mmCIF file of C-alpha atoms in Angstrom:
data_model
loop_
_atom_site.group_PDB
_atom_site.id
_atom_site.type_symbol
_atom_site.label_atom_id
_atom_site.label_comp_id
_atom_site.label_asym_id
_atom_site.label_seq_id
_atom_site.Cartn_x
_atom_site.Cartn_y
_atom_site.Cartn_z
ATOM 1 C CA MET A 130 -19.237 -32.067 17.059
ATOM 2 C CA ASN A 131 -20.316 -28.451 17.429
ATOM 3 C CA SER A 132 -22.771 -27.207 14.833
ATOM 4 C CA GLN A 133 -21.836 -24.305 12.612
ATOM 5 C CA PRO A 134 -23.656 -21.197 13.866
ATOM 6 C CA THR A 135 -25.841 -19.031 11.659
ATOM 7 C CA LEU A 136 -24.713 -15.379 11.625
ATOM 8 C CA THR A 137 -26.667 -12.293 10.589
ATOM 9 C CA ASP A 138 -26.727 -8.515 10.775
ATOM 10 C CA GLY A 139 -30.395 -8.336 9.884
ATOM 11 C CA THR A 140 -29.756 -7.793 6.173
ATOM 12 C CA VAL A 141 -27.442 -10.622 5.194
ATOM 13 C CA THR A 142 -27.355 -14.061 6.774
ATOM 14 C CA LEU A 143 -24.416 -16.447 6.796
ATOM 15 C CA ARG A 144 -25.344 -20.094 7.189
ATOM 16 C CA ALA A 145 -23.717 -23.463 6.570
ATOM 17 C CA TRP A 146 -23.675 -24.792 3.030
ATOM 18 C CA ARG A 147 -26.141 -27.451 1.945
ATOM 19 C CA GLU A 148 -25.759 -29.789 -0.988
ATOM 20 C CA THR A 149 -29.002 -28.361 -2.344
ATOM 21 C CA ASP A 150 -27.212 -24.999 -2.767
ATOM 22 C CA VAL A 151 -24.782 -26.342 -5.345
ATOM 23 C CA GLU A 152 -26.853 -25.890 -8.501
ATOM 24 C CA GLU A 153 -27.704 -22.265 -7.699
ATOM 25 C CA ALA A 154 -24.097 -21.481 -6.746
ATOM 26 C CA ILE A 155 -22.727 -22.893 -9.989
ATOM 27 C CA ALA A 156 -25.205 -20.802 -11.957
ATOM 28 C CA GLY A 157 -23.867 -17.679 -10.256
ATOM 29 C CA HIS A 158 -20.281 -18.192 -11.477
ATOM 30 C CA ASP A 159 -20.141 -15.554 -14.207
ATOM 31 C CA ASP A 160 -17.053 -14.105 -15.921
ATOM 32 C CA VAL A 161 -16.345 -11.749 -13.000
ATOM 33 C CA VAL A 162 -16.185 -14.642 -10.525
ATOM 34 C CA LEU A 163 -14.064 -16.783 -12.831
ATOM 35 C CA ARG A 164 -11.631 -13.946 -13.490
ATOM 36 C CA TRP A 165 -10.739 -13.427 -9.850
ATOM 37 C CA LEU A 166 -10.706 -17.149 -9.131
ATOM 38 C CA GLY A 167 -8.101 -17.374 -11.883
ATOM 39 C CA VAL A 168 -9.921 -20.145 -13.748
ATOM 40 C CA ARG A 169 -11.570 -20.472 -17.143
ATOM 41 C CA GLU A 170 -14.440 -22.627 -15.984
ATOM 42 C CA GLY A 171 -16.425 -22.831 -12.775
ATOM 43 C CA PRO A 172 -16.551 -25.923 -10.572
ATOM 44 C CA THR A 173 -18.589 -28.899 -11.612
ATOM 45 C CA ALA A 174 -21.509 -30.055 -9.485
ATOM 46 C CA GLU A 175 -19.359 -32.895 -8.186
ATOM 47 C CA GLN A 176 -16.495 -30.579 -7.240
ATOM 48 C CA HIS A 177 -18.758 -28.081 -5.490
ATOM 49 C CA THR A 178 -20.605 -30.826 -3.659
ATOM 50 C CA ALA A 179 -17.285 -32.250 -2.442
ATOM 51 C CA ALA A 180 -16.297 -28.785 -1.182
ATOM 52 C CA VAL A 181 -19.593 -28.436 0.682
ATOM 53 C CA ARG A 182 -19.041 -31.768 2.400
ATOM 54 C CA ILE A 183 -15.529 -30.759 3.432
ATOM 55 C CA TRP A 184 -16.754 -27.431 4.863
ATOM 56 C CA ASN A 185 -19.454 -29.167 6.853
ATOM 57 C CA GLU A 186 -17.352 -32.100 8.054
ATOM 58 C CA ARG A 187 -14.352 -30.037 9.119
ATOM 59 C CA PHE A 188 -16.098 -27.185 10.904
ATOM 60 C CA ALA A 189 -15.185 -28.450 14.366
ATOM 61 C CA THR A 190 -11.475 -28.672 13.453
ATOM 62 C CA GLN A 191 -11.368 -25.090 12.152
ATOM 63 C CA HIS A 192 -10.275 -25.938 8.631
ATOM 64 C CA PRO A 193 -11.594 -23.525 5.977
ATOM 65 C CA ILE A 194 -15.055 -22.663 7.255
ATOM 66 C CA GLY A 195 -17.420 -21.949 4.400
ATOM 67 C CA TYR A 196 -20.642 -19.962 4.579
ATOM 68 C CA VAL A 197 -23.480 -19.257 2.206
ATOM 69 C CA ILE A 198 -24.428 -15.579 1.989
ATOM 70 C CA GLU A 199 -28.209 -15.089 1.906
ATOM 71 C CA HIS A 200 -30.412 -12.027 1.467
ATOM 72 C CA ASP A 201 -34.186 -12.290 1.813
ATOM 73 C CA GLY A 202 -33.837 -16.067 1.779
ATOM 74 C CA ARG A 203 -31.928 -16.093 -1.542
ATOM 75 C CA LEU A 204 -28.434 -17.476 -1.995
ATOM 76 C CA ILE A 205 -26.364 -14.542 -3.280
ATOM 77 C CA GLY A 206 -22.780 -15.648 -2.662
ATOM 78 C CA GLY A 207 -20.353 -17.354 -0.376
ATOM 79 C CA CYS A 208 -17.561 -16.524 2.059
ATOM 80 C CA GLN A 209 -15.082 -18.397 4.172
ATOM 81 C CA VAL A 210 -12.450 -17.979 6.839
ATOM 82 C CA ARG A 211 -9.355 -20.158 6.671
ATOM 83 C CA VAL A 212 -7.732 -20.512 10.085
ATOM 84 C CA VAL A 213 -4.012 -20.028 9.459
ATOM 85 C CA ASP A 214 -2.876 -20.524 13.057
ATOM 86 C CA ASP A 215 -4.156 -20.020 16.606
ATOM 87 C CA THR A 216 -4.438 -16.258 16.137
ATOM 88 C CA THR A 217 -5.041 -15.546 12.445
ATOM 89 C CA GLY A 218 -7.754 -16.219 9.901
ATOM 90 C CA GLU A 219 -7.779 -15.426 6.178
ATOM 91 C CA LEU A 220 -11.040 -14.164 4.699
ATOM 92 C CA SER A 221 -12.359 -14.652 1.181
ATOM 93 C CA TRP A 222 -15.730 -14.032 -0.412
ATOM 94 C CA VAL A 223 -17.670 -13.948 -3.656
ATOM 95 C CA LEU A 224 -20.982 -12.506 -4.763
ATOM 96 C CA TYR A 225 -22.774 -14.162 -7.630
ATOM 97 C CA ALA A 226 -24.089 -12.514 -10.778
ATOM 98 C CA GLY A 227 -26.868 -9.981 -10.197
ATOM 99 C CA ASN A 228 -26.098 -9.343 -6.521
ATOM 100 C CA ARG A 229 -23.180 -6.901 -6.612
ATOM 101 C CA GLY A 230 -23.080 -3.205 -5.875
ATOM 102 C CA ARG A 231 -25.611 -3.259 -3.047
ATOM 103 C CA GLY A 232 -23.303 -3.573 -0.041
ATOM 104 C CA PHE A 233 -23.999 -7.252 0.623
ATOM 105 C CA ALA A 234 -20.341 -8.330 0.449
ATOM 106 C CA THR A 235 -19.271 -5.621 2.897
ATOM 107 C CA ARG A 236 -21.910 -6.723 5.357
ATOM 108 C CA ALA A 237 -20.986 -10.388 4.988
ATOM 109 C CA VAL A 238 -17.264 -9.775 5.488
ATOM 110 C CA ARG A 239 -17.932 -7.608 8.524
ATOM 111 C CA VAL A 240 -20.196 -10.262 10.076
ATOM 112 C CA LEU A 241 -17.700 -13.028 9.359
ATOM 113 C CA ALA A 242 -14.788 -11.001 10.783
ATOM 114 C CA ASP A 243 -16.731 -10.108 13.922
ATOM 115 C CA TRP A 244 -17.574 -13.760 14.544
ATOM 116 C CA ALA A 245 -14.032 -14.965 13.847
ATOM 117 C CA MET A 246 -12.671 -12.569 16.482
ATOM 118 C CA THR A 247 -15.370 -13.279 19.060
ATOM 119 C CA ALA A 248 -14.095 -15.245 22.051
ATOM 120 C CA VAL A 249 -14.499 -19.021 21.950
ATOM 121 C CA GLY A 250 -16.541 -18.889 25.142
ATOM 122 C CA GLN A 251 -18.988 -16.583 23.381
ATOM 123 C CA GLY A 252 -19.359 -18.818 20.336
ATOM 124 C CA GLY A 253 -16.629 -17.406 18.076
ATOM 125 C CA LEU A 254 -13.263 -18.634 16.870
ATOM 126 C CA GLY A 255 -11.246 -16.511 19.293
ATOM 127 C CA LEU A 256 -8.865 -15.153 16.643
ATOM 128 C CA SER A 257 -6.988 -11.911 17.224
ATOM 129 C CA ARG A 258 -6.422 -11.081 13.555
ATOM 130 C CA VAL A 259 -8.298 -11.545 10.294
ATOM 131 C CA GLU A 260 -6.775 -10.646 6.960
ATOM 132 C CA ALA A 261 -7.473 -10.703 3.252
ATOM 133 C CA ARG A 262 -5.082 -10.915 0.300
ATOM 134 C CA ILE A 263 -6.437 -9.216 -2.807
ATOM 135 C CA GLU A 264 -4.951 -8.580 -6.240
ATOM 136 C CA PRO A 265 -4.310 -4.840 -6.768
ATOM 137 C CA GLY A 266 -6.555 -4.776 -9.826
ATOM 138 C CA ASN A 267 -9.564 -6.162 -7.976
ATOM 139 C CA GLU A 268 -10.851 -2.745 -6.961
ATOM 140 C CA ALA A 269 -14.312 -3.985 -5.967
ATOM 141 C CA ALA A 270 -12.847 -6.465 -3.466
ATOM 142 C CA LEU A 271 -10.466 -3.818 -2.101
ATOM 143 C CA ARG A 272 -13.438 -1.521 -1.464
ATOM 144 C CA VAL A 273 -15.327 -4.320 0.280
ATOM 145 C CA ALA A 274 -12.403 -5.132 2.575
ATOM 146 C CA THR A 275 -11.852 -1.479 3.438
ATOM 147 C CA ARG A 276 -15.517 -0.787 4.129
ATOM 148 C CA ALA A 277 -15.614 -3.893 6.312
ATOM 149 C CA GLY A 278 -12.921 -2.338 8.518
ATOM 150 C CA LEU A 279 -9.748 -4.045 7.269
ATOM 151 C CA LEU A 280 -6.771 -1.673 7.154
ATOM 152 C CA ARG A 281 -4.407 -1.835 4.212
ATOM 153 C CA GLU A 282 -0.994 -2.936 5.477
ATOM 154 C CA GLY A 283 1.097 -3.353 2.353
ATOM 155 C CA VAL A 284 1.814 -5.485 -0.697
ATOM 156 C CA ARG A 285 3.010 -9.084 -0.638
ATOM 157 C CA ARG A 286 4.943 -10.155 -3.716
ATOM 158 C CA VAL A 287 4.729 -13.693 -5.082
ATOM 159 C CA VAL A 288 6.283 -15.515 -8.003
ATOM 160 C CA ALA A 289 3.800 -15.923 -10.851
ATOM 161 C CA GLY A 290 2.167 -19.322 -10.647
ATOM 162 C CA THR A 291 2.527 -19.688 -6.881
ATOM 163 C CA GLY A 292 -0.489 -17.610 -5.829
ATOM 164 C CA GLU A 293 -4.130 -18.560 -5.884
ATOM 165 C CA GLN A 294 -4.432 -16.928 -9.303
ATOM 166 C CA PRO A 295 -1.780 -18.254 -11.721
ATOM 167 C CA ALA A 296 -0.921 -14.837 -13.170
ATOM 168 C CA ALA A 297 -0.784 -12.996 -9.834
ATOM 169 C CA THR A 298 2.558 -11.464 -8.860
ATOM 170 C CA GLU A 299 1.422 -9.451 -5.837
ATOM 171 C CA TYR A 300 -1.411 -9.161 -3.355
ATOM 172 C CA VAL A 301 -2.577 -6.242 -1.251
ATOM 173 C CA VAL A 302 -2.708 -7.342 2.399
ATOM 174 C CA LEU A 303 -5.498 -5.884 4.539
ATOM 175 C CA ALA A 304 -6.229 -6.830 8.125
ATOM 176 C CA ARG A 305 -8.284 -6.105 11.184
ATOM 177 C CA LEU A 306 -7.237 -6.827 14.769
ATOM 178 C CA ALA A 307 -9.462 -7.832 17.660
ATOM 179 C CA ASP A 308 -8.460 -4.732 19.626
ATOM 180 C CA ASP A 309 -8.955 -2.259 16.769
ATOM 181 C CA PRO A 310 -11.538 0.416 17.620
ATOM 182 C CA PRO A 311 -15.061 -0.314 16.317
ATOM 183 C CA THR A 312 -15.566 0.712 12.699
ATOM 184 C CA SER A 313 -18.125 3.272 13.889
ATOM 185 C CA ASP A 314 -15.482 5.033 15.995
ATOM 186 C CA PRO A 315 -14.024 8.244 14.438
ATOM 187 C CA GLN A 316 -10.501 7.093 15.297
ATOM 188 C CA SER A 317 -11.091 3.841 13.443
ATOM 189 C CA PHE A 318 -12.467 5.710 10.428
ATOM 190 C CA ARG A 319 -9.417 7.976 10.290
ATOM 191 C CA ALA A 320 -7.069 5.009 10.587
ATOM 192 C CA LEU A 321 -8.973 3.285 7.809
ATOM 193 C CA LEU A 322 -8.639 6.273 5.488
ATOM 194 C CA ASN A 323 -4.984 6.670 6.388
ATOM 195 C CA SER A 324 -4.297 3.041 5.471
ATOM 196 C CA PHE A 325 -5.408 3.305 1.855
ATOM 197 C CA LEU A 326 -5.287 6.958 0.791
ATOM 198 C CA PRO A 327 -2.437 7.624 -1.676
ATOM 199 C CA ARG A 328 0.971 8.310 -0.217
ATOM 200 C CA LYS A 329 3.652 10.164 -2.103
ATOM 201 C CA ARG A 330 7.358 10.040 -1.384
ATOM 202 C CA ALA A 331 8.864 13.362 -0.300
ATOM 203 C CA ILE A 332 12.498 14.355 -0.805
ATOM 204 C CA SER A 333 14.107 17.337 0.936
ATOM 205 C CA GLN A 334 17.168 19.045 -0.507
ATOM 206 C CA MET A 335 19.192 22.096 0.375
ATOM 207 C CA LEU A 336 20.401 24.726 -2.075
ATOM 208 C CA VAL A 337 23.743 25.982 -0.719
ATOM 209 C CA ARG A 338 25.866 28.509 -2.637
ATOM 210 C CA ASP A 339 29.318 29.910 -2.058
ATOM 211 C CA ARG A 340 30.319 33.570 -2.408
ATOM 212 C CA GLU A 341 31.151 33.046 -6.085
ATOM 213 C CA GLY A 342 27.623 31.810 -6.841
ATOM 214 C CA ARG A 343 28.586 28.182 -7.189
ATOM 215 C CA VAL A 344 26.179 25.465 -5.986
ATOM 216 C CA LEU A 345 27.066 22.712 -3.524
ATOM 217 C CA LEU A 346 26.699 19.298 -5.191
ATOM 218 C CA CYS A 347 27.274 15.771 -3.965
ATOM 219 C CA ARG A 348 28.588 12.910 -6.078
ATOM 220 C CA LEU A 349 26.586 9.854 -5.034
ATOM 221 C CA THR A 350 27.763 6.257 -4.712
ATOM 222 C CA TYR A 351 24.564 4.685 -6.064
ATOM 223 C CA LYS A 352 24.367 6.634 -9.342
ATOM 224 C CA GLN A 353 26.711 8.451 -11.700
ATOM 225 C CA ASP A 354 24.942 11.804 -11.506
ATOM 226 C CA TRP A 355 25.633 14.559 -8.993
ATOM 227 C CA ASP A 356 22.798 16.086 -6.979
ATOM 228 C CA LEU A 357 21.952 18.590 -4.284
ATOM 229 C CA PRO A 358 22.555 17.391 -0.713
ATOM 230 C CA GLY A 359 19.422 15.900 0.837
ATOM 231 C CA GLY A 360 17.319 12.784 0.869
ATOM 232 C CA VAL A 361 14.012 11.094 1.588
ATOM 233 C CA VAL A 362 11.800 12.530 4.317
ATOM 234 C CA GLU A 363 11.115 9.917 6.981
ATOM 235 C CA VAL A 364 7.638 9.035 8.227
ATOM 236 C CA SER A 365 6.213 11.827 10.447
ATOM 237 C CA GLU A 366 9.339 13.941 9.912
ATOM 238 C CA SER A 367 9.254 17.629 9.050
ATOM 239 C CA PRO A 368 10.609 18.131 5.491
ATOM 240 C CA GLN A 369 12.620 21.134 6.669
ATOM 241 C CA LEU A 370 14.196 19.163 9.496
ATOM 242 C CA ALA A 371 14.802 16.294 7.073
ATOM 243 C CA ALA A 372 16.937 18.586 4.900
ATOM 244 C CA ALA A 373 19.103 19.521 7.895
ATOM 245 C CA ARG A 374 19.333 15.885 9.030
ATOM 246 C CA GLU A 375 20.378 14.669 5.589
ATOM 247 C CA VAL A 376 23.067 17.340 5.231
ATOM 248 C CA HIS A 377 24.429 16.403 8.647
ATOM 249 C CA GLU A 378 24.367 12.664 7.876
ATOM 250 C CA GLU A 379 25.867 13.009 4.399
ATOM 251 C CA LEU A 380 28.409 15.780 4.987
ATOM 252 C CA GLY A 381 28.758 16.145 8.746
ATOM 253 C CA LEU A 382 27.747 19.805 8.482
ATOM 254 C CA GLU A 383 25.322 21.615 10.765
ATOM 255 C CA LEU A 384 23.355 23.832 8.358
ATOM 256 C CA ALA A 385 20.008 25.404 9.149
ATOM 257 C CA PRO A 386 17.617 25.291 6.191
ATOM 258 C CA GLY A 387 15.921 28.543 5.316
ATOM 259 C CA PRO A 388 12.667 29.143 3.431
ATOM 260 C CA LEU A 389 11.291 26.769 0.843
ATOM 261 C CA VAL A 390 12.371 27.976 -2.604
ATOM 262 C CA LEU A 391 10.938 25.267 -4.869
ATOM 263 C CA THR A 392 8.480 22.396 -4.933
ATOM 264 C CA ASP A 393 9.337 20.074 -7.821
ATOM 265 C CA TRP A 394 7.305 17.024 -8.848
ATOM 266 C CA LEU A 395 9.437 14.113 -10.026
ATOM 267 C CA PRO A 396 7.696 11.685 -12.402
ATOM 268 C CA PRO A 397 8.362 7.921 -12.160
ATOM 269 C CA TRP A 398 11.914 7.189 -13.274
ATOM 270 C CA SER A 399 14.207 4.179 -13.551
ATOM 271 C CA GLY A 400 12.294 1.971 -11.112
ATOM 272 C CA TRP A 401 11.360 4.797 -8.725
ATOM 273 C CA ASP A 402 7.786 5.885 -8.106
ATOM 274 C CA ASP A 403 6.974 9.574 -8.460
ATOM 275 C CA ALA A 404 7.878 11.961 -5.667
ATOM 276 C CA ILE A 405 7.717 15.547 -4.478
ATOM 277 C CA CYS A 406 11.086 17.268 -4.062
ATOM 278 C CA LEU A 407 11.200 20.223 -1.658
ATOM 279 C CA VAL A 408 14.236 22.484 -2.049
ATOM 280 C CA PHE A 409 15.105 24.729 0.907
ATOM 281 C CA ASP A 410 17.433 27.727 0.871
ATOM 282 C CA GLY A 411 20.735 26.756 2.492
ATOM 283 C CA GLY A 412 22.174 30.259 2.223
ATOM 284 C CA VAL A 413 25.506 31.584 0.992
ATOM 285 C CA LEU A 414 28.580 30.188 2.749
ATOM 286 C CA ASP A 415 32.323 30.382 2.409
ATOM 287 C CA ALA A 416 33.627 27.551 0.219
ATOM 288 C CA ALA A 417 35.968 26.617 3.076
ATOM 289 C CA VAL A 418 32.965 25.123 4.885
ATOM 290 C CA LEU A 419 33.750 21.890 3.019
ATOM 291 C CA ASP A 420 37.117 21.701 4.782
ATOM 292 C CA GLY A 421 35.261 20.435 7.832
ATOM 293 C CA ALA A 422 32.994 18.068 5.922
ATOM 294 C CA VAL A 423 32.928 14.377 6.863
ATOM 295 C CA LEU A 424 31.474 12.432 3.948
ATOM 296 C CA GLN A 425 29.179 9.491 4.578
ATOM 297 C CA ALA A 426 31.165 6.882 2.646
ATOM 298 C CA ARG A 427 28.166 4.632 2.022
ATOM 299 C CA GLU A 428 26.370 7.329 -0.010
ATOM 300 C CA ILE A 429 28.709 10.236 -0.835
ATOM 301 C CA ARG A 430 31.849 9.994 -2.959
ATOM 302 C CA ASP A 431 32.611 13.691 -3.182
ATOM 303 C CA ALA A 432 31.172 17.141 -2.470
ATOM 304 C CA GLN A 433 32.100 20.320 -4.324
ATOM 305 C CA PHE A 434 30.840 23.792 -5.107
ATOM 306 C CA CYS A 435 30.118 23.800 -8.827
ATOM 307 C CA THR A 436 29.517 26.425 -11.458
ATOM 308 C CA LEU A 437 26.328 26.298 -13.513
ATOM 309 C CA ASP A 438 28.338 24.890 -16.421
ATOM 310 C CA GLU A 439 29.537 22.102 -14.131
ATOM 311 C CA VAL A 440 25.963 21.562 -12.938
ATOM 312 C CA GLU A 441 24.915 20.991 -16.560
ATOM 313 C CA GLU A 442 27.832 18.640 -17.112
ATOM 314 C CA ARG A 443 27.569 16.560 -13.938
ATOM 315 C CA CYS A 444 23.840 16.402 -13.196
ATOM 316 C CA ALA A 445 20.993 14.612 -14.907
ATOM 317 C CA ASP A 446 19.031 16.995 -17.094
ATOM 318 C CA PHE A 447 16.032 17.067 -14.731
ATOM 319 C CA THR A 448 18.323 17.768 -11.758
ATOM 320 C CA ALA A 449 19.975 20.621 -13.614
ATOM 321 C CA ARG A 450 16.557 22.041 -14.432
ATOM 322 C CA ARG A 451 15.546 21.806 -10.787
ATOM 323 C CA ILE A 452 18.685 23.622 -9.662
ATOM 324 C CA ARG A 453 18.123 26.424 -12.160
ATOM 325 C CA ALA A 454 14.493 26.694 -11.031
ATOM 326 C CA ALA A 455 15.556 26.757 -7.360
ATOM 327 C CA LEU A 456 18.098 29.507 -8.042
ATOM 328 C CA ALA A 457 15.366 31.514 -9.777
ATOM 329 C CA GLY A 458 13.202 30.928 -6.722
ATOM 330 C CA VAL A 459 15.888 32.370 -4.449
ATOM 331 C CA ASP A 460 16.069 35.435 -6.691
ATOM 332 C CA GLY A 461 12.289 35.789 -6.644
ATOM 333 C CA THR A 462 12.112 35.474 -10.430
ATOM 334 C CA GLY A 463 11.046 31.835 -10.767
ATOM 335 C CA ALA A 464 7.976 29.705 -10.254
ATOM 336 C CA ALA A 465 7.315 28.237 -6.815
ATOM 337 C CA TYR A 466 6.235 24.930 -8.350
ATOM 338 C CA THR A 467 7.696 22.931 -11.241
ATOM 339 C CA GLU A 468 7.361 19.455 -12.697
ATOM 340 C CA SER A 469 10.715 17.864 -13.416
ATOM 341 C CA GLY A 470 12.218 21.335 -13.163
ATOM 342 C CA ARG A 471 9.942 22.868 -15.802
#
């Protein structure tokens, strides 16, 4: 049976567990460790000893491979990689009381990931992907994973009681691939930042009026309220082009959006996250333009030019406020930015 290799970056060392480590490891299980393990009490000496034996006995078969994390010869935590399949390993780690906040976990995770994705012929596991699943509230672990070069990919939902922590309902999934650029590479750093920096939904709408000053509104299939034509901006799409695309998809009309007349922040509402709504000037058209409209039946029930009284009657209050603010923007009398139309 192959022996488990010792790994190091010169500051932290990962080595195989020994039964003599158990007492010190149990002592390091403070409230922080127990919280994220989802347990009230730490393992007993017998339980931890049994785990150590399993890690050591199963190394050659690539079952969960456990490592002690050492610094200056002291046991400061533990980490492991669980081989999910021939290509993927799942990382986990813990630092014991008194050893956090000094970058040791980041170093350990980076060393473990590098080894897991090193070719078998060079002494590694030969995996092409390593990942970690972390509860959204565990900000310290999220920072460790990110600093170790794992890109945030999304959120995995789980039914409470089926995850590793009984109360968990979702996990942030972060991963690193064998062919990702080195973490020292500027491209890798930008990709890393891009994976976890906040993203905000953008909505583009078009403010179209007829010669009587009425506003073009659409009656939507998925809600009772009427709204301006438009929709969500797609990834890497220009908001201005998105407004034109949405009008074409929803109404079958080829309208060129003009200048931006309003930026309106929409707070979280009815299950939606917050968003930025960009309203572009659609110009003044003859009301007969709707004679050639082809409504997208899946989303649009009706489209009409409406008076401001009808806007107040048919739209949600925040939509009506946004329309009034956009009209003031066209006239040059309103604010360029509002929050929920105010």
